Coordinates of C-alpha atoms in Angstrom, one line a residue:
X1 CA -29.0 -9.1 -9.1
X2 CA -25.7 -9.9 -7.6
X3 CA -22.4 -7.9 -7.2
X4 CA -19.3 -9.9 -6.3
X5 CA -16.3 -8.2 -4.7
X6 CA -13.1 -10.1 -5.0
X7 CA -10.7 -9.1 -2.2
X8 CA -11.6 -8.9 1.5
X9 CA -9.6 -6.0 2.9
X10 CA -10.2 -2.3 3.3
X11 CA -11.1 -1.7 -0.4
X12 CA -13.9 -4.4 -0.2
X13 CA -15.3 -2.9 3.0
X14 CA -15.4 0.6 1.6
X15 CA -16.9 -0.3 -1.7
X16 CA -19.7 -2.3 -0.2
X17 CA -20.5 0.6 2.1
X18 CA -20.5 2.9 -0.9
X19 CA -22.7 0.6 -2.9
X20 CA -25.3 0.5 -0.2
X21 CA -25.1 4.3 0.2
X22 CA -25.7 4.6 -3.5
X23 CA -29.0 2.6 -3.1
X24 CA -27.9 -0.8 -4.3
X25 CA -30.0 -3.1 -2.2
X26 CA -29.6 -6.5 -3.9
X27 CA -27.1 -9.3 -3.2
X28 CA -23.5 -8.5 -2.3
X29 CA -20.9 -11.2 -1.9
X30 CA -17.3 -10.5 -0.8
X31 CA -14.6 -13.2 -1.5
X32 CA -11.4 -12.8 0.6
X33 CA -8.3 -14.9 0.9
X34 CA -7.6 -14.1 4.5
X35 CA -9.6 -15.7 7.3
X36 CA -10.2 -12.4 9.1
X37 CA -12.7 -9.6 8.5
X38 CA -11.2 -6.3 7.1
X39 CA -8.6 -4.7 9.4
X40 CA -6.4 -1.7 9.3
X41 CA -2.9 -2.5 8.0
X42 CA -1.0 0.7 8.6
X43 CA -0.9 0.2 12.5
X44 CA 1.0 -3.1 12.0
X45 CA 4.2 -1.2 11.2
X46 CA 3.4 2.4 12.3
X47 CA 3.9 1.9 16.0
X48 CA 1.5 -0.7 17.5
X49 CA 4.0 -3.6 17.7
X50 CA 4.7 -2.9 21.4
X51 CA 0.9 -3.4 22.3
X52 CA -1.0 -6.5 22.9
X53 CA -1.8 -6.7 19.2
X54 CA -5.0 -8.7 19.2
X55 CA -6.8 -8.7 15.9
X56 CA -9.7 -6.9 17.6
X57 CA -7.5 -3.9 18.0
X58 CA -7.2 -3.4 14.3
X59 CA -10.5 -4.8 13.0
X60 CA -12.6 -2.2 11.1
X61 CA -16.1 -1.3 12.1
X62 CA -19.0 -3.0 10.2
X63 CA -21.8 -0.5 9.7
X64 CA -25.4 -1.6 10.1
X65 CA -26.0 -0.7 6.4
X66 CA -23.8 -3.6 5.3
X67 CA -24.9 -6.2 7.9
X68 CA -26.5 -8.3 5.2
X69 CA -23.4 -8.5 3.0
X70 CA -22.2 -12.1 2.6
X71 CA -18.5 -12.5 3.5
X72 CA -16.8 -15.6 2.2
X73 CA -13.4 -15.6 4.0
X74 CA -10.5 -18.0 3.5
X75 CA -11.5 -18.4 -0.1
X76 CA -9.5 -17.4 -3.2
X77 CA -10.6 -16.5 -6.7
X78 CA -8.6 -18.6 -9.2
X79 CA -10.0 -17.5 -12.6
X80 CA -12.7 -15.5 -14.2
X81 CA -14.8 -15.5 -17.4
X82 CA -15.7 -11.9 -17.8
X83 CA -17.9 -12.5 -20.9
X84 CA -20.0 -15.2 -19.2
X85 CA -20.0 -13.3 -15.9
X86 CA -18.6 -15.7 -13.3
X87 CA -15.5 -16.2 -11.2
X88 CA -14.1 -19.6 -10.1
X89 CA -13.0 -20.1 -6.5
X90 CA -10.4 -22.5 -5.1
X91 CA -13.3 -24.5 -3.7
X92 CA -14.2 -25.4 -7.3
X93 CA -17.4 -23.3 -7.1
X94 CA -18.3 -20.9 -9.9
X95 CA -19.9 -17.7 -8.6
X96 CA -21.9 -15.7 -11.1
X97 CA -22.3 -11.9 -11.0
X98 CA -24.0 -9.0 -12.7
X99 CA -21.4 -6.6 -11.5
X100 CA -17.8 -7.3 -10.4
X101 CA -15.5 -5.3 -8.2
X102 CA -11.8 -6.2 -8.4
X103 CA -10.2 -5.3 -5.0
X104 CA -7.5 -7.9 -4.7
X105 CA -4.8 -5.5 -3.7
X106 CA -1.1 -6.4 -3.7
X107 CA 1.2 -8.8 -2.0
X108 CA 4.8 -8.3 -0.8
X109 CA 7.7 -9.0 -3.1
X110 CA 10.4 -11.5 -1.9
X111 CA 13.9 -12.1 -2.9
X112 CA 14.2 -15.3 -5.0
X113 CA 16.3 -17.2 -2.4
X114 CA 15.5 -20.7 -1.4
X115 CA 16.4 -20.6 2.3
X116 CA 13.7 -22.5 4.2
X117 CA 15.6 -22.5 7.5
X118 CA 16.0 -18.7 7.6
X119 CA 13.4 -16.8 9.7
X120 CA 12.1 -14.3 7.2
X121 CA 8.9 -12.5 6.6
X122 CA 7.4 -9.9 4.3
X123 CA 5.5 -7.4 6.4
X124 CA 2.0 -7.2 4.8
X125 CA -0.5 -9.1 6.8
X126 CA -1.7 -9.6 10.4
X127 CA -0.1 -13.1 10.3
X128 CA 3.3 -11.4 9.5
X129 CA 2.7 -9.1 12.5
X130 CA 2.1 -12.1 14.8
X131 CA 5.2 -13.9 13.6
X132 CA 7.3 -10.8 14.1
X133 CA 6.4 -10.7 17.8
X134 CA 8.5 -13.8 18.3
X135 CA 11.7 -12.0 17.3
X136 CA 11.2 -8.4 18.6
X137 CA 12.3 -8.9 22.2
X138 CA 15.3 -6.8 23.5
X139 CA 18.6 -7.8 21.9
X140 CA 17.0 -9.5 19.0
X141 CA 19.0 -9.0 15.8
X142 CA 16.8 -7.8 12.9
X143 CA 17.9 -7.1 9.3
X144 CA 15.4 -5.1 7.2
X145 CA 16.0 -5.6 3.5
X146 CA 14.6 -2.5 1.9
X147 CA 14.7 1.1 3.2
X148 CA 11.3 2.2 1.9
X149 CA 8.4 3.3 4.1
X150 CA 7.5 -0.2 5.4
X151 CA 11.1 -1.1 6.1
X152 CA 11.9 2.1 8.0
X153 CA 8.7 2.0 9.9
X154 CA 9.4 -1.6 11.1
X155 CA 13.0 -0.7 11.9
X156 CA 12.0 2.3 14.0
X157 CA 9.5 0.2 15.9
X158 CA 12.0 -2.6 16.5
X159 CA 14.7 -0.3 17.7
X160 CA 12.2 1.2 20.2
X161 CA 11.6 -2.4 21.5
X162 CA 15.4 -2.8 22.2
X163 CA 16.3 -4.8 19.1
X164 CA 19.5 -4.4 17.2
X165 CA 18.4 -3.3 13.7
X166 CA 20.2 -3.0 10.4
X167 CA 18.7 -1.8 7.2
X168 CA 20.0 -2.8 3.7
X169 CA 19.1 -1.2 0.4
X170 CA 20.8 -0.8 -3.0
X171 CA 19.7 2.8 -3.3
X172 CA 21.9 5.6 -1.8
X173 CA 19.3 6.9 0.7
X174 CA 16.2 5.6 2.4
X175 CA 13.0 6.5 0.5
X176 CA 15.1 8.4 -2.0
X177 CA 13.0 7.2 -5.0
X178 CA 10.0 9.0 -3.6
X179 CA 11.4 11.8 -1.4
X180 CA 14.8 12.6 -3.1
X181 CA 18.3 12.5 -1.7
X182 CA 18.1 15.5 0.7
X183 CA 15.1 14.3 2.6
X184 CA 16.1 10.7 2.5
X185 CA 19.5 11.5 3.9
X186 CA 17.9 13.6 6.7
X187 CA 15.7 10.6 7.6
X188 CA 18.6 8.2 7.6
X189 CA 20.6 10.5 10.0
X190 CA 17.8 10.7 12.5
X191 CA 17.4 6.9 12.5
X192 CA 21.2 6.4 12.9
X193 CA 21.0 8.7 15.9
X194 CA 18.4 6.3 17.4
X195 CA 20.7 3.3 16.9
X196 CA 19.7 1.9 13.5
X197 CA 22.6 0.8 11.3
X198 CA 22.3 1.3 7.5
X199 CA 24.1 -0.4 4.6
X200 CA 23.0 1.8 1.7
X201 CA 24.1 1.1 -1.8
X202 CA 24.4 -2.6 -1.0
X203 CA 22.4 -5.5 -2.4
X204 CA 21.8 -8.9 -0.8
X205 CA 23.7 -11.8 -2.5
X206 CA 22.3 -14.7 -0.5
X207 CA 20.8 -15.9 2.8
X208 CA 22.4 -18.6 4.8
X209 CA 20.5 -20.4 7.6
X210 CA 21.6 -22.5 10.5
X211 CA 19.9 -25.1 12.7
X212 CA 20.1 -22.6 15.6
X213 CA 17.6 -20.4 13.7
X214 CA 20.2 -17.6 13.2
X215 CA 20.4 -16.3 9.7
X216 CA 23.3 -14.8 7.9
X217 CA 22.6 -12.1 5.3
X218 CA 25.4 -12.0 2.7
X219 CA 25.8 -8.6 1.0
X220 CA 27.2 -8.0 -2.5
X221 CA 30.4 -6.5 -1.0
X222 CA 31.2 -9.8 0.7
X223 CA 30.2 -8.7 4.2
X224 CA 27.8 -10.7 6.3
X225 CA 25.1 -9.7 8.8
X226 CA 23.7 -12.0 11.5
X227 CA 20.0 -11.9 12.1
X228 CA 17.4 -13.6 14.2
X229 CA 14.8 -12.3 11.7
X230 CA 15.0 -11.0 8.2
X231 CA 12.2 -8.6 7.2
X232 CA 11.9 -8.1 3.4
X233 CA 10.3 -4.8 2.6
X234 CA 10.9 -4.8 -1.2
X235 CA 7.7 -3.3 -2.5
X236 CA 4.7 -5.2 -3.9
X237 CA 3.1 -7.2 -6.7
X238 CA -0.5 -6.8 -7.8
X239 CA -2.7 -9.8 -7.1
X240 CA -4.0 -10.3 -10.7
X241 CA -3.0 -13.8 -11.6
X242 CA -6.6 -15.0 -11.3
X243 CA -7.4 -12.6 -14.2
X244 CA -4.9 -14.2 -16.6
X245 CA -6.4 -15.0 -20.0
X246 CA -9.2 -12.4 -19.7
X247 CA -9.6 -9.3 -21.8
X248 CA -8.1 -7.1 -19.1
X249 CA -4.7 -5.4 -19.2
X250 CA -3.0 -6.7 -16.1
X251 CA 0.6 -5.7 -17.0
X252 CA 0.7 -3.6 -13.8
X253 CA -2.5 -4.0 -11.8
X254 CA -5.7 -3.7 -13.7
X255 CA -6.0 -0.9 -16.3
X256 CA -9.0 1.4 -15.7
X257 CA -10.5 4.4 -17.4
X258 CA -11.0 7.7 -15.6
X259 CA -14.2 6.4 -14.0
X260 CA -12.5 3.2 -12.6
X261 CA -14.2 0.9 -15.2
X262 CA -11.9 -1.9 -16.1
X263 CA -10.8 -1.4 -19.7
X264 CA -11.9 -4.4 -21.8
X265 CA -14.9 -5.7 -19.7
X266 CA -18.5 -4.9 -19.0
X267 CA -19.8 -4.1 -15.6
X268 CA -16.4 -4.5 -13.9
X269 CA -14.7 -1.8 -11.8
X270 CA -11.5 -1.7 -9.8
X271 CA -10.7 -0.5 -6.3
X272 CA -7.5 0.3 -4.3
X273 CA -3.9 -0.6 -4.9
X274 CA -4.6 -2.9 -7.8
X275 CA -6.3 -0.1 -9.9
X276 CA -4.2 1.6 -12.6
X277 CA -5.9 4.8 -13.7
X278 CA -5.1 8.2 -15.2
X279 CA -5.2 11.2 -12.9
X280 CA -5.6 14.5 -14.8
X281 CA -4.1 16.4 -11.9
X282 CA -0.8 15.2 -13.3
X283 CA -1.2 13.8 -16.8
X284 CA -3.1 11.0 -18.7
X285 CA -0.7 8.2 -17.8
X286 CA -2.4 5.4 -15.9
X287 CA -0.7 4.6 -12.6
X288 CA -1.3 2.6 -9.5
X289 CA -1.3 4.5 -6.2
X290 CA -0.6 2.5 -3.1
X291 CA -1.7 5.0 -0.5
X292 CA -4.2 4.1 2.3
X293 CA -6.2 7.2 1.6
X294 CA -6.6 6.3 -2.0
X295 CA -8.6 3.2 -1.1
X296 CA -11.8 4.9 0.1
X297 CA -11.5 7.5 -2.8
X298 CA -11.4 4.7 -5.4
X299 CA -14.2 2.8 -3.6
X300 CA -16.6 5.7 -3.7
X301 CA -16.0 6.4 -7.4
X302 CA -16.0 2.8 -8.4
X303 CA -19.3 2.1 -6.6
X304 CA -21.0 5.1 -8.3
X305 CA -19.7 3.9 -11.7
X306 CA -20.9 0.3 -11.1
X307 CA -24.4 1.3 -9.9
X308 CA -24.8 3.5 -13.0
X309 CA -23.6 0.7 -15.3
X310 CA -26.1 -1.6 -13.8
X311 CA -28.9 0.8 -14.7
X312 CA -29.4 3.0 -11.6
X313 CA -28.7 6.6 -12.5
X314 CA -26.5 8.3 -15.0
X315 CA -22.8 7.6 -15.3
X316 CA -20.7 10.5 -13.8
X317 CA -18.4 11.6 -16.6
X318 CA -16.3 13.9 -14.4
X319 CA -12.7 12.6 -14.5
X320 CA -11.5 11.0 -11.3
X321 CA -8.8 13.3 -10.0
X322 CA -8.0 12.6 -6.3
X323 CA -5.1 14.2 -4.5
X324 CA -2.6 11.5 -3.4
X325 CA -1.9 11.8 0.4
X326 CA 0.4 9.7 2.4
X327 CA 2.2 9.7 5.7
X328 CA 4.7 7.5 7.6
X329 CA 5.3 7.4 11.4
X330 CA 8.8 6.3 12.2
X331 CA 9.1 7.3 15.9
X332 CA 12.0 9.8 15.4
X333 CA 10.3 11.4 12.4
X334 CA 6.8 11.8 10.9
X335 CA 6.8 12.1 7.1
X336 CA 3.7 13.5 5.4
X337 CA 3.2 14.3 1.7
X338 CA 0.6 15.6 -0.7
X339 CA 0.6 15.1 -4.4
X340 CA 3.1 12.8 -6.2
X341 CA 6.7 13.8 -5.2
X342 CA 8.1 10.8 -7.1
X343 CA 7.0 12.3 -10.4
X344 CA 9.3 15.3 -9.8
X345 CA 12.7 15.7 -11.4
X346 CA 13.9 18.3 -8.9
X347 CA 13.2 19.4 -5.4
X348 CA 13.4 22.8 -3.7
X349 CA 13.4 23.8 0.0
X350 CA 10.1 25.5 1.0
X351 CA 10.5 25.9 4.7
X352 CA 12.6 25.0 7.7
X353 CA 15.9 23.0 7.8
X354 CA 16.8 19.4 7.4
X355 CA 18.0 19.3 11.0
X356 CA 14.5 20.0 12.3
X357 CA 11.0 20.5 10.7
X358 CA 11.4 20.9 7.0
X359 CA 9.2 21.0 3.8
X360 CA 10.3 20.4 0.2
X361 CA 8.5 21.1 -3.0
X362 CA 8.9 18.7 -5.9
X363 CA 8.8 19.9 -9.5
X364 CA 8.4 18.3 -12.9
X365 CA 9.8 21.0 -15.1
X366 CA 8.1 24.2 -14.0
X367 CA 5.1 22.4 -12.5
X368 CA 4.9 21.5 -8.8
X369 CA 3.7 17.9 -8.5
X370 CA 4.1 17.3 -4.7
X371 CA 5.2 18.6 -1.3
X372 CA 6.7 16.5 1.5
X373 CA 7.4 17.4 5.1
X374 CA 9.3 16.1 8.1
X375 CA 7.4 17.4 11.2
X376 CA 5.5 20.6 10.6
X377 CA 2.3 18.9 11.6
X378 CA 0.4 22.2 12.2
X379 CA 1.4 23.4 8.7
X380 CA 0.0 20.3 6.9
X381 CA -3.3 22.0 5.9
X382 CA -1.3 25.0 4.5
X383 CA 0.9 22.8 2.3
X384 CA -2.0 20.7 1.2
X385 CA -3.7 23.9 0.0
X386 CA -0.5 25.1 -1.6
X387 CA 0.0 22.0 -3.8
X388 CA -3.7 21.9 -4.7
X389 CA -3.3 25.5 -5.9
X390 CA -0.1 24.7 -7.7
X391 CA -1.5 21.7 -9.6
X392 CA -3.9 24.2 -11.2
X393 CA -1.0 26.4 -12.4
X394 CA 2.7 26.6 -12.8
X395 CA 5.7 27.7 -10.8

């Protein structure tokens, strides 16, 4: 019997660990596009840029229990026949499976500008990190297009390195779509005090490049920003093109049921950022959750489901209801949240003040759906317990 895992990052590592822990002892093959073994992505923007940055510093530990897993790195799945039970690789090989794990994750979005001479990157991989080191010396001019978590993390790290940093975003406040205006404005103010310039409410109209390597970012108000490097932090796209033409719903990631079985296929489960599943903590609407902590959660449940589908044990019919958790280290501020603040339609102050440590609750109608904090590290367990309790009741 063979299980094939498509995707070679954290989700693949955690699911093969979970499969072995569940007693699956047969063949396990992991197919990954990158040339490196699984590594931790969050440190690439959360403050490790000043360090040596060798790949060994972020590689994840390989446990003895998975020492006999076959890793095929630098290979990409290009198509699949889910009825026949095989995937096709860019080498031309067809790899058969009895069980399939989809863990292909997401890739960074880019603006549709053809500007080959402009130094630009989308911060998603270790290769992006290596390239960024060429431009993060003191005095380097960096424009971050996108004021979400990745953009602000990179901007905060670059300003600490002595770069001149500007952040551009069409929204009125950084991270406002997730955290709301009040908290977003507070974060922006702290970054401005550290020297980061913001052009909020502004879009990018074009990039211009020069032979000198200096880029010009033209904004929709006619202004221009010079840059030695453009970092595009514009969100992500699920890596699902290889599943086109199959029976799966890949309109936004891969649609799963409440046990992480891919809807429309046999013996196929989904792990990590690419999984779109319902969470009964909030409602029955399937959503993707791009939080680092969600990867091991989905891996454990998907592994249990797949082992049962392959005939070892009974299928756990308990709905999958993990609590979303995320954090963002931005030097001048640490953001931490529990639940799904972005589902809220209003926010109320729970504790503190926006000038210092502060906590906000997020409500959808009368139901609390999330809590977010700036600072208040010692109170994190208290607010986690609070939102867990609230999700079982009403305001």
